Short mmCIF file of C-alpha atoms and ligand atoms in Angstrom, two decimals:
data_model
loop_
_atom_site.label_atom_id
_atom_site.label_comp_id
_atom_site.label_asym_id
_atom_site.label_seq_id
_atom_site.Cartn_x
_atom_site.Cartn_y
_atom_site.Cartn_z
CA MET A 1 30.41 -71.69 -24.27
CA ALA A 2 27.62 -72.28 -27.02
CA ALA A 3 25.69 -74.68 -24.76
CA ALA A 4 26.21 -72.51 -21.84
CA GLY A 5 24.26 -70.23 -24.38
CA SER A 6 22.05 -72.19 -24.60
CA ALA A 7 21.35 -72.68 -21.22
CA VAL A 8 21.37 -69.33 -20.12
CA GLY A 9 18.21 -67.54 -21.87
CA LEU A 10 14.69 -65.63 -20.86
CA GLY A 11 14.19 -68.93 -19.35
CA ASN A 12 17.08 -67.51 -16.55
CA ILE A 13 16.34 -63.92 -16.40
CA TRP A 14 12.71 -63.81 -17.41
CA LYS A 15 10.91 -67.29 -16.32
CA PHE A 16 13.11 -68.17 -13.32
CA PRO A 17 12.57 -64.92 -11.03
CA TYR A 18 8.92 -64.36 -11.84
CA MET A 19 8.27 -68.12 -11.17
CA THR A 20 10.45 -68.17 -7.61
CA GLY A 21 8.01 -64.94 -7.04
CA GLU A 22 4.98 -66.64 -8.01
CA TYR A 23 5.72 -69.81 -5.94
CA GLY A 24 6.86 -68.07 -2.38
CA GLY A 25 10.62 -68.26 -3.10
CA GLY A 26 13.11 -70.16 -1.22
CA ALA A 27 11.19 -73.47 -0.58
CA PHE A 28 10.87 -73.39 -5.12
CA VAL A 29 14.48 -72.36 -5.30
CA LEU A 30 15.51 -75.54 -3.20
CA VAL A 31 13.14 -77.92 -5.38
CA TYR A 32 14.72 -75.89 -8.03
CA LEU A 33 18.30 -76.55 -7.53
CA ILE A 34 17.58 -80.25 -6.17
CA THR A 35 16.77 -81.16 -9.69
CA ILE A 36 19.08 -79.68 -11.22
CA ALA A 37 21.61 -81.09 -9.18
CA PHE A 38 20.30 -84.72 -9.18
CA VAL A 39 18.82 -85.19 -12.73
CA GLY A 40 18.82 -82.08 -14.18
CA PHE A 41 23.03 -82.39 -14.67
CA SER A 42 22.18 -86.24 -15.44
CA VAL A 43 20.21 -85.72 -18.25
CA MET A 44 22.18 -83.27 -19.61
CA VAL A 45 25.54 -85.77 -19.38
CA ALA A 46 23.23 -88.43 -21.01
CA GLU A 47 22.22 -86.12 -23.72
CA MET A 48 25.40 -84.37 -24.79
CA LEU A 49 27.28 -88.24 -24.79
CA ILE A 50 24.35 -89.30 -27.43
CA GLY A 51 25.97 -85.79 -29.22
CA ALA A 52 28.98 -87.04 -28.85
CA LEU A 53 29.17 -90.28 -29.97
CA GLY A 54 26.61 -89.88 -32.86
CA ARG A 55 28.10 -86.68 -34.04
CA LYS A 56 25.79 -85.98 -36.70
CA ASP A 57 22.23 -84.07 -36.93
CA THR A 58 19.91 -85.30 -33.93
CA VAL A 59 18.23 -88.37 -35.90
CA GLY A 60 21.28 -89.42 -37.41
CA SER A 61 22.64 -89.60 -34.10
CA PHE A 62 19.93 -91.68 -33.10
CA GLU A 63 20.50 -93.93 -35.80
CA ARG A 64 23.93 -94.56 -35.92
CA LEU A 65 24.02 -95.30 -32.01
CA ALA A 66 21.13 -97.43 -32.16
CA PRO A 67 21.96 -101.28 -32.35
CA PRO A 68 20.72 -102.79 -35.28
CA ASP A 69 17.53 -104.26 -34.41
CA LYS A 70 16.59 -101.20 -32.21
CA LYS A 71 16.86 -98.60 -35.26
CA GLY A 72 13.28 -97.47 -34.70
CA TRP A 73 15.05 -94.81 -32.09
CA LYS A 74 16.03 -92.56 -35.01
CA TYR A 75 12.66 -91.36 -34.94
CA ALA A 76 13.61 -90.01 -31.18
CA GLY A 77 15.54 -87.42 -33.25
CA PHE A 78 12.80 -85.28 -34.78
CA MET A 79 12.42 -83.91 -30.65
CA GLY A 80 14.80 -81.61 -32.66
CA PHE A 81 11.54 -80.09 -34.25
CA ASN A 82 10.84 -79.34 -31.17
CA GLY A 83 12.56 -76.12 -30.99
CA LEU A 84 10.98 -74.42 -33.59
CA ILE A 85 7.82 -74.85 -31.61
CA ILE A 86 9.55 -73.27 -28.69
CA MET A 87 10.89 -70.77 -30.90
CA THR A 88 7.23 -69.65 -32.31
CA PHE A 89 6.80 -67.89 -28.63
CA TYR A 90 10.43 -67.36 -27.64
CA SER A 91 10.88 -65.21 -30.89
CA VAL A 92 7.71 -62.82 -29.94
CA VAL A 93 9.26 -62.93 -26.76
CA ILE A 94 12.05 -61.94 -27.71
CA GLY A 95 10.31 -58.90 -29.96
CA TRP A 96 9.10 -57.43 -27.23
CA ILE A 97 12.23 -57.49 -25.29
CA PHE A 98 13.09 -55.50 -28.39
CA TYR A 99 10.33 -52.91 -28.17
CA TYR A 100 11.31 -52.50 -24.31
CA LEU A 101 14.74 -51.64 -25.01
CA PHE A 102 13.68 -49.04 -28.00
CA LYS A 103 10.52 -47.88 -25.51
CA LEU A 104 12.45 -47.68 -22.21
CA SER A 105 15.27 -45.75 -23.42
CA SER A 106 13.24 -42.34 -23.37
CA ALA A 107 11.41 -42.51 -20.46
CA LEU A 108 10.39 -45.41 -17.64
CA PRO A 109 7.21 -45.65 -16.64
CA THR A 110 6.36 -44.10 -13.04
CA SER A 111 3.19 -46.29 -11.80
CA THR A 112 2.41 -49.55 -12.07
CA GLU A 113 -0.65 -48.47 -14.35
CA THR A 114 1.14 -46.87 -16.70
CA ALA A 115 3.37 -49.73 -16.61
CA LYS A 116 1.02 -52.58 -16.90
CA ALA A 117 -1.26 -50.51 -19.26
CA THR A 118 2.27 -50.25 -21.33
CA PHE A 119 2.53 -53.88 -21.72
CA ASP A 120 -1.05 -54.68 -21.92
CA ASN A 121 -1.83 -52.67 -25.00
CA LEU A 122 1.51 -53.62 -26.58
CA VAL A 123 -0.17 -57.37 -26.25
CA ALA A 124 -3.67 -56.49 -26.87
CA ASN A 125 -3.65 -53.93 -29.14
CA GLU A 126 -0.49 -53.76 -31.31
CA PRO A 127 -0.28 -56.51 -33.49
CA GLY A 128 1.64 -54.58 -36.40
CA VAL A 129 4.21 -53.32 -32.93
CA GLN A 130 4.71 -56.99 -32.13
CA ILE A 131 5.02 -58.37 -35.74
CA PHE A 132 7.80 -55.90 -36.86
CA TRP A 133 9.76 -56.65 -33.66
CA HIS A 134 8.70 -60.40 -34.12
CA THR A 135 10.49 -60.16 -37.85
CA VAL A 136 13.20 -58.59 -36.33
CA ALA A 137 14.58 -61.19 -33.60
CA THR A 138 13.83 -63.69 -36.70
CA LEU A 139 15.94 -61.83 -38.79
CA ILE A 140 18.63 -61.53 -36.22
CA VAL A 141 18.77 -65.10 -35.93
CA THR A 142 18.18 -66.90 -39.14
CA TYR A 143 21.65 -64.43 -40.16
CA ILE A 144 23.59 -66.07 -36.99
CA VAL A 145 22.16 -69.17 -37.91
CA TYR A 146 22.65 -69.00 -41.50
CA ARG A 147 26.41 -68.28 -40.61
CA GLY A 148 27.42 -71.48 -39.10
CA ILE A 149 28.62 -72.62 -36.03
CA LYS A 150 31.79 -71.53 -36.57
CA GLY A 151 31.28 -68.08 -38.57
CA GLY A 152 28.00 -67.51 -36.53
CA ILE A 153 27.04 -69.28 -33.17
CA GLU A 154 30.20 -69.61 -31.69
CA LYS A 155 30.99 -65.67 -32.50
CA ILE A 156 28.11 -64.56 -31.26
CA ASN A 157 28.17 -66.63 -27.85
CA LEU A 158 31.91 -65.57 -27.23
CA ILE A 159 30.53 -61.65 -27.56
CA LEU A 160 27.46 -61.81 -25.83
CA MET A 161 28.17 -64.44 -22.86
CA PRO A 162 30.76 -62.51 -21.66
CA ALA A 163 28.70 -59.39 -21.84
CA LEU A 164 25.81 -60.57 -20.12
CA MET A 165 28.05 -61.75 -17.21
CA MET A 166 29.15 -59.01 -17.08
CA ILE A 167 25.98 -56.80 -17.37
CA LEU A 168 24.34 -58.88 -14.34
CA PHE A 169 27.34 -59.27 -12.22
CA GLY A 170 27.84 -55.38 -12.23
CA MET A 171 24.31 -55.20 -11.35
CA LEU A 172 24.76 -57.52 -9.06
CA PHE A 173 27.20 -55.38 -7.33
CA TYR A 174 25.00 -52.57 -7.42
CA ALA A 175 22.32 -54.63 -5.50
CA PHE A 176 24.90 -55.18 -2.84
CA SER A 177 24.91 -51.39 -1.70
CA LEU A 178 20.91 -51.70 -0.91
CA ASP A 179 19.34 -51.98 1.76
CA GLY A 180 16.66 -54.80 -0.27
CA PHE A 181 19.64 -56.92 -1.02
CA SER A 182 19.58 -58.49 2.36
CA LYS A 183 15.57 -59.04 2.31
CA ALA A 184 16.19 -60.51 -1.43
CA PHE A 185 18.51 -63.43 -0.32
CA SER A 186 16.52 -64.13 2.54
CA PHE A 187 13.09 -64.70 0.35
CA MET A 188 15.56 -66.37 -2.36
CA PHE A 189 17.47 -69.00 0.23
CA GLU A 190 15.14 -69.28 3.17
CA PRO A 191 12.91 -71.76 2.42
CA ASP A 192 8.81 -71.08 3.84
CA TRP A 193 7.84 -74.77 3.39
CA SER A 194 4.19 -73.94 4.07
CA LYS A 195 4.35 -72.07 1.05
CA LEU A 196 5.52 -75.39 -1.06
CA ASN A 197 2.40 -77.44 -2.96
CA SER A 198 2.35 -79.86 -5.69
CA GLU A 199 1.65 -77.30 -8.15
CA ALA A 200 5.52 -75.82 -7.39
CA ILE A 201 7.23 -78.87 -7.31
CA VAL A 202 5.77 -79.68 -10.40
CA ARG A 203 6.78 -76.49 -11.94
CA ALA A 204 9.77 -76.36 -10.15
CA VAL A 205 11.10 -79.68 -12.17
CA GLY A 206 9.77 -78.53 -15.38
CA HIS A 207 11.83 -75.63 -15.36
CA SER A 208 15.14 -77.48 -14.23
CA PHE A 209 14.89 -78.99 -17.71
CA PHE A 210 13.69 -76.22 -19.93
CA THR A 211 16.69 -73.79 -18.10
CA LEU A 212 19.05 -76.25 -18.94
CA SER A 213 17.91 -76.92 -22.55
CA LEU A 214 17.44 -80.17 -22.39
CA GLY A 215 15.13 -83.05 -24.00
CA MET A 216 15.14 -80.93 -27.30
CA GLY A 217 18.60 -82.27 -29.04
CA ALA A 218 19.92 -78.37 -28.62
CA ILE A 219 22.61 -79.78 -26.34
CA MET A 220 23.20 -82.92 -28.41
CA THR A 221 23.97 -80.83 -31.19
CA TYR A 222 26.53 -79.10 -29.81
CA ALA A 223 28.10 -82.16 -28.35
CA ALA A 224 28.31 -83.79 -32.24
CA SER A 225 31.09 -80.62 -32.95
CA LEU A 226 32.91 -80.58 -29.59
CA PRO A 227 36.55 -81.14 -29.96
CA LYS A 228 37.01 -84.98 -29.26
CA HIS A 229 38.54 -86.16 -25.81
CA THR A 230 36.75 -83.18 -24.25
CA SER A 231 35.77 -84.19 -21.34
CA ILE A 232 32.34 -84.73 -21.23
CA THR A 233 31.67 -84.39 -17.47
CA GLN A 234 33.53 -81.61 -17.06
CA THR A 235 31.51 -79.25 -20.13
CA ALA A 236 28.33 -80.93 -18.68
CA PHE A 237 29.09 -79.17 -14.86
CA ILE A 238 30.07 -75.89 -16.32
CA VAL A 239 27.13 -75.71 -18.18
CA THR A 240 24.64 -76.66 -15.57
CA PHE A 241 26.83 -74.36 -13.10
CA MET A 242 26.55 -71.41 -15.66
CA ASP A 243 22.82 -71.89 -16.22
CA THR A 244 22.47 -71.94 -11.99
CA LEU A 245 24.35 -69.16 -11.00
CA ILE A 246 22.82 -66.66 -13.78
CA ALA A 247 19.74 -67.43 -12.63
CA LEU A 248 20.42 -67.05 -9.16
CA VAL A 249 22.14 -64.03 -9.52
CA ALA A 250 18.97 -62.66 -11.73
CA GLY A 251 16.39 -63.39 -8.92
CA LEU A 252 18.95 -61.66 -6.52
CA VAL A 253 19.08 -58.42 -8.80
CA ILE A 254 15.65 -58.21 -9.40
CA TYR A 255 14.48 -59.11 -6.25
CA THR A 256 16.91 -56.21 -4.61
CA PHE A 257 15.50 -53.28 -6.91
CA LEU A 258 11.74 -54.97 -5.89
CA PHE A 259 12.23 -55.70 -2.04
CA GLN A 260 14.19 -51.69 -1.72
CA GLU A 261 10.68 -50.17 -2.96
CA GLY A 262 8.37 -52.16 -1.47
CA ALA A 263 7.00 -53.49 -3.82
CA PRO A 264 5.63 -57.31 -3.56
CA ALA A 265 7.43 -60.52 -4.85
CA ALA A 266 4.38 -62.42 -6.57
CA GLN A 267 4.16 -60.32 -9.84
CA GLY A 268 3.44 -63.01 -12.35
CA PRO A 269 5.09 -62.96 -16.11
CA GLY A 270 4.66 -59.14 -15.98
CA LEU A 271 7.64 -58.98 -13.55
CA VAL A 272 10.13 -57.85 -15.51
CA PHE A 273 8.10 -55.62 -18.27
CA ILE A 274 5.92 -54.15 -15.24
CA SER A 275 7.23 -54.10 -12.27
CA LEU A 276 10.96 -53.64 -12.94
CA PRO A 277 10.59 -50.89 -15.14
CA VAL A 278 8.46 -49.19 -12.37
CA VAL A 279 10.85 -50.25 -9.38
CA LEU A 280 13.84 -48.43 -11.37
CA SER A 281 12.44 -45.19 -12.12
CA ASN A 282 12.89 -44.13 -8.68
CA PHE A 283 16.70 -44.67 -8.98
CA GLY A 284 16.64 -41.58 -11.73
CA TYR A 285 18.85 -42.03 -14.23
CA ILE A 286 20.52 -45.24 -12.72
CA GLY A 287 17.01 -46.12 -13.13
CA THR A 288 16.95 -45.86 -16.92
CA PHE A 289 20.64 -47.32 -17.39
CA LEU A 290 20.14 -50.19 -15.07
CA ALA A 291 17.07 -50.84 -17.38
CA LEU A 292 18.47 -50.42 -20.65
CA LEU A 293 21.31 -52.76 -19.30
CA PHE A 294 18.94 -55.50 -18.13
CA PHE A 295 16.76 -55.44 -21.14
CA LEU A 296 20.24 -55.77 -23.39
CA ALA A 297 21.15 -58.70 -20.85
CA LEU A 298 17.61 -60.08 -21.58
CA SER A 299 17.80 -60.18 -25.35
CA PHE A 300 21.36 -61.15 -25.32
CA ALA A 301 20.43 -64.28 -23.26
CA GLY A 302 17.20 -64.80 -25.72
CA LEU A 303 19.40 -64.35 -29.10
CA THR A 304 21.87 -67.20 -27.71
CA SER A 305 19.63 -69.49 -27.03
CA ALA A 306 17.33 -69.23 -29.89
CA VAL A 307 19.69 -69.91 -32.32
CA SER A 308 20.10 -73.41 -30.34
CA LEU A 309 16.86 -73.94 -30.71
CA VAL A 310 16.85 -73.63 -34.91
CA GLU A 311 20.39 -75.37 -35.21
CA PRO A 312 19.28 -78.78 -34.84
CA VAL A 313 16.55 -78.78 -37.50
CA VAL A 314 18.57 -76.79 -40.12
CA GLN A 315 21.32 -79.39 -39.50
CA TYR A 316 18.48 -82.03 -40.08
CA ILE A 317 17.29 -80.45 -43.70
CA ILE A 318 21.10 -79.94 -44.33
CA ASP A 319 22.23 -83.19 -44.23
CA ARG A 320 18.72 -85.15 -45.01
CA PHE A 321 17.73 -83.18 -48.28
CA ASP A 322 21.44 -82.50 -49.22
CA THR A 323 20.47 -78.53 -49.16
CA THR A 324 22.64 -75.62 -48.90
CA ARG A 325 22.37 -74.11 -45.34
CA LEU A 326 20.99 -71.00 -46.86
CA LYS A 327 17.72 -72.81 -47.85
CA ALA A 328 17.36 -75.03 -44.96
CA VAL A 329 17.70 -71.22 -42.67
CA LEU A 330 14.87 -69.94 -44.60
CA ILE A 331 12.64 -72.96 -44.10
CA ALA A 332 12.92 -73.19 -40.41
CA GLY A 333 12.86 -70.04 -40.51
CA SER A 334 9.96 -69.11 -41.88
CA ALA A 335 8.19 -72.32 -40.74
CA TYR A 336 8.68 -70.57 -36.70
CA TYR A 337 7.87 -67.15 -38.42
CA ILE A 338 4.56 -67.41 -39.11
CA VAL A 339 3.27 -69.92 -36.50
CA GLY A 340 4.69 -67.23 -34.57
CA ILE A 341 2.43 -64.44 -35.96
CA GLY A 342 -0.22 -66.56 -35.23
CA ALA A 343 0.95 -66.89 -31.28
CA LEU A 344 1.03 -63.18 -31.16
CA LEU A 345 -2.38 -62.48 -32.55
CA SER A 346 -3.99 -64.84 -30.03
CA TYR A 347 -3.26 -62.14 -26.78
CA THR A 348 -4.86 -59.83 -29.09
CA LYS A 349 -8.03 -58.19 -28.99
CA ALA A 350 -8.98 -58.58 -32.39
CA TRP A 351 -8.04 -61.99 -33.12
CA GLY A 352 -7.81 -63.27 -29.81
CA GLU A 353 -10.47 -65.42 -30.51
CA THR A 354 -9.66 -66.51 -34.74
CA PHE A 355 -6.74 -68.03 -33.01
CA SER A 356 -7.63 -69.34 -29.91
CA ILE A 357 -8.39 -73.35 -29.75
CA ALA A 358 -11.32 -74.51 -26.85
CA GLY A 359 -10.82 -71.19 -25.25
CA LYS A 360 -7.32 -71.45 -24.85
CA PRO A 361 -4.33 -69.09 -26.95
CA LEU A 362 -2.46 -70.32 -29.76
CA PHE A 363 0.74 -68.64 -27.18
CA ASP A 364 -0.16 -70.73 -24.21
CA ILE A 365 -1.23 -73.82 -26.22
CA LEU A 366 2.83 -74.07 -27.59
CA GLU A 367 4.33 -73.09 -24.35
CA TYR A 368 2.13 -75.67 -22.50
CA THR A 369 2.77 -78.63 -25.39
CA THR A 370 6.36 -77.74 -25.52
CA ASP A 371 7.29 -77.36 -21.43
CA SER A 372 4.99 -79.74 -20.08
CA ILE A 373 5.24 -82.96 -22.75
CA LEU A 374 7.22 -82.55 -25.58
CA LEU A 375 10.35 -81.41 -23.41
CA PRO A 376 9.80 -84.28 -20.76
CA LEU A 377 9.14 -86.68 -23.19
CA GLY A 378 12.46 -85.90 -25.02
CA GLY A 379 14.09 -86.41 -21.68
CA LEU A 380 12.46 -89.65 -20.85
CA LEU A 381 14.08 -90.38 -24.40
CA ILE A 382 16.81 -89.41 -24.34
CA ALA A 383 17.14 -91.21 -20.53
CA VAL A 384 15.72 -94.47 -21.94
CA PHE A 385 18.17 -94.52 -24.93
CA VAL A 386 21.39 -94.11 -22.71
CA GLY A 387 20.33 -95.89 -19.80
CA TYR A 388 19.04 -98.89 -21.41
CA VAL A 389 19.56 -99.04 -25.45
CA LEU A 390 23.36 -97.78 -25.48
CA GLN A 391 25.44 -101.17 -24.63
CA LYS A 392 26.79 -100.46 -21.18
CA GLU A 393 30.24 -100.69 -22.15
CA ARG A 394 30.09 -97.98 -24.53
CA VAL A 395 28.82 -95.50 -22.62
CA ARG A 396 31.39 -96.96 -19.18
CA SER A 397 34.32 -96.42 -21.49
CA ALA A 398 33.16 -92.69 -22.47
CA LEU A 399 31.86 -91.55 -18.71
CA ALA A 400 33.69 -93.55 -16.47
CA HIS A 401 37.16 -92.46 -16.42
CA GLU A 402 36.25 -89.18 -16.71
CA MET A 403 33.83 -89.32 -13.32
CA GLY A 404 35.15 -92.31 -11.92
CA ASP A 405 33.66 -95.89 -11.14
CA ARG A 406 31.94 -94.62 -8.42
CA TYR A 407 30.60 -91.62 -9.32
CA PHE A 408 29.32 -93.50 -13.25
CA ALA A 409 27.81 -95.70 -10.71
CA VAL A 410 25.78 -93.23 -9.01
CA TRP A 411 25.11 -91.32 -12.04
CA ARG A 412 23.77 -94.64 -14.00
CA PHE A 413 21.45 -94.68 -11.35
CA SER A 414 20.49 -91.41 -11.99
CA ILE A 415 19.93 -91.99 -15.57
CA ARG A 416 18.24 -95.39 -15.58
CA TYR A 417 16.13 -94.82 -12.49
CA VAL A 418 15.80 -91.25 -11.02
CA ALA A 419 15.22 -88.72 -14.24
CA PRO A 420 12.60 -91.33 -15.63
CA ILE A 421 10.47 -91.72 -13.00
CA ALA A 422 10.82 -87.73 -11.95
CA LEU A 423 9.71 -87.05 -15.75
CA VAL A 424 7.05 -89.29 -15.79
CA PHE A 425 5.79 -87.75 -12.42
CA MET A 426 6.22 -84.54 -13.89
CA MET A 427 4.88 -84.75 -17.21
CA LEU A 428 1.70 -86.63 -15.33
CA ASN A 429 1.37 -83.59 -13.11
CA LEU A 430 2.01 -81.03 -15.27
CA MET A 431 -0.94 -82.05 -17.40
CA GLY A 432 -3.34 -82.26 -14.49
CA VAL A 433 -1.94 -79.03 -12.99
CA LEU A 434 -1.93 -77.23 -16.10
CA LYS A 435 -5.48 -79.21 -17.44
CA ILE A 436 -4.70 -79.63 -20.78
N1 LIG B 1 16.93 -72.76 -21.58
C1 LIG B 1 16.73 -71.80 -22.93
C2 LIG B 1 16.05 -70.75 -21.58
O1 LIG B 1 16.47 -71.00 -20.45
C3 LIG B 1 15.67 -71.91 -23.73
C4 LIG B 1 15.93 -73.14 -24.53
C5 LIG B 1 17.44 -73.26 -25.21
C6 LIG B 1 16.14 -74.39 -24.42
N2 LIG B 1 17.81 -74.05 -25.94
C7 LIG B 1 16.41 -75.08 -25.44
C8 LIG B 1 14.78 -75.20 -23.53
C9 LIG B 1 15.83 -76.57 -25.83
C10 LIG B 1 14.57 -76.83 -23.90
C11 LIG B 1 15.32 -77.31 -25.28
O2 LIG B 1 15.44 -69.66 -22.14
#
């Protein structure tokens, strides 16, 4: 459940729907689904395997599992620190969501202009408000992680994940009753190949890694505390399935509301912050209620992912420096909190230039480097480690009895060839597409 909570995040409910809109719908969704099935799932099994066999923090697990002459692999474990880089902007976005929860409860914007003005004004002119909500987000996440895996992380996942699913499925049922639903369905599931360009493919591949929380050690860290004899294959399958299901449901719900009111699909990152509230304002009281539920679900999804971004570093600090959890959490928390302030300031009018490098806002730089370089690199290291460095017999004895020999061979082929090629292809292309 915690791994599913990590995977299901802003990536599913905010990013996936707006990317689907920007890249033209069905064809993008299909590429995303194919990558999840053929690459994402295999890497998920590999990452869980390292955690389940290593049973330590990310650095410790790599170190323990590497053969004696290859102990340098322990440095791959530093991928855990990418979690803090992601958290710098993830926490800011969770802050925006909190702000919206608070703001929308009074009134929904009735025109796109006012909605856009609200969002743009928050981002460009309200550093204080943003810092306030970023602080609230940081404090909540810090407290949950401080309570530990059993007392904090598992508990909130056990509550928030079912709540999130109930909200989203409830909204889906409501969406069934609207005319917009069939349009949303065809938009998402009838591929229009003319809309698929190389950028869309690369972004779909990249997103399939982000959404599954792969390549950073989050899944690895959680797998290190799985009960012995838990089936890795089955766990990876459930997590992958739930993550994909929730992304698709979120997409269907949002597009049903949008098409119901005749709004266009391509809205960019403002989709849920600008377009959705306006569309829902046409639904009267039900609309306000739906908007609140939606942002509540979004904040739950964000929080359960955020804790998984922080926990790997916290475990590393505890294991290596023999400190208390409290100290480790405070160190990790302050690191991303401070840089996060820089990230949010980089979008403001007053401070934008100070916090930009070569004309690019710090926020974008942090997001691009993790999405297009660090996560794929982490995924590549995981695939190479499990495919080539770990003794084959060890891997076989852990997985073949779960998968059966035939699927084990398919999985191994995917981890040795398909995943590395897809990841290198993606890294090179993303750097080109995003012009870094
Ligand atoms: N998967 C989460 C989302 O979809 C984000 C996330 C959490 C993540 N942990 C991660 C992404 C580890 C990459 C690596 O929003």
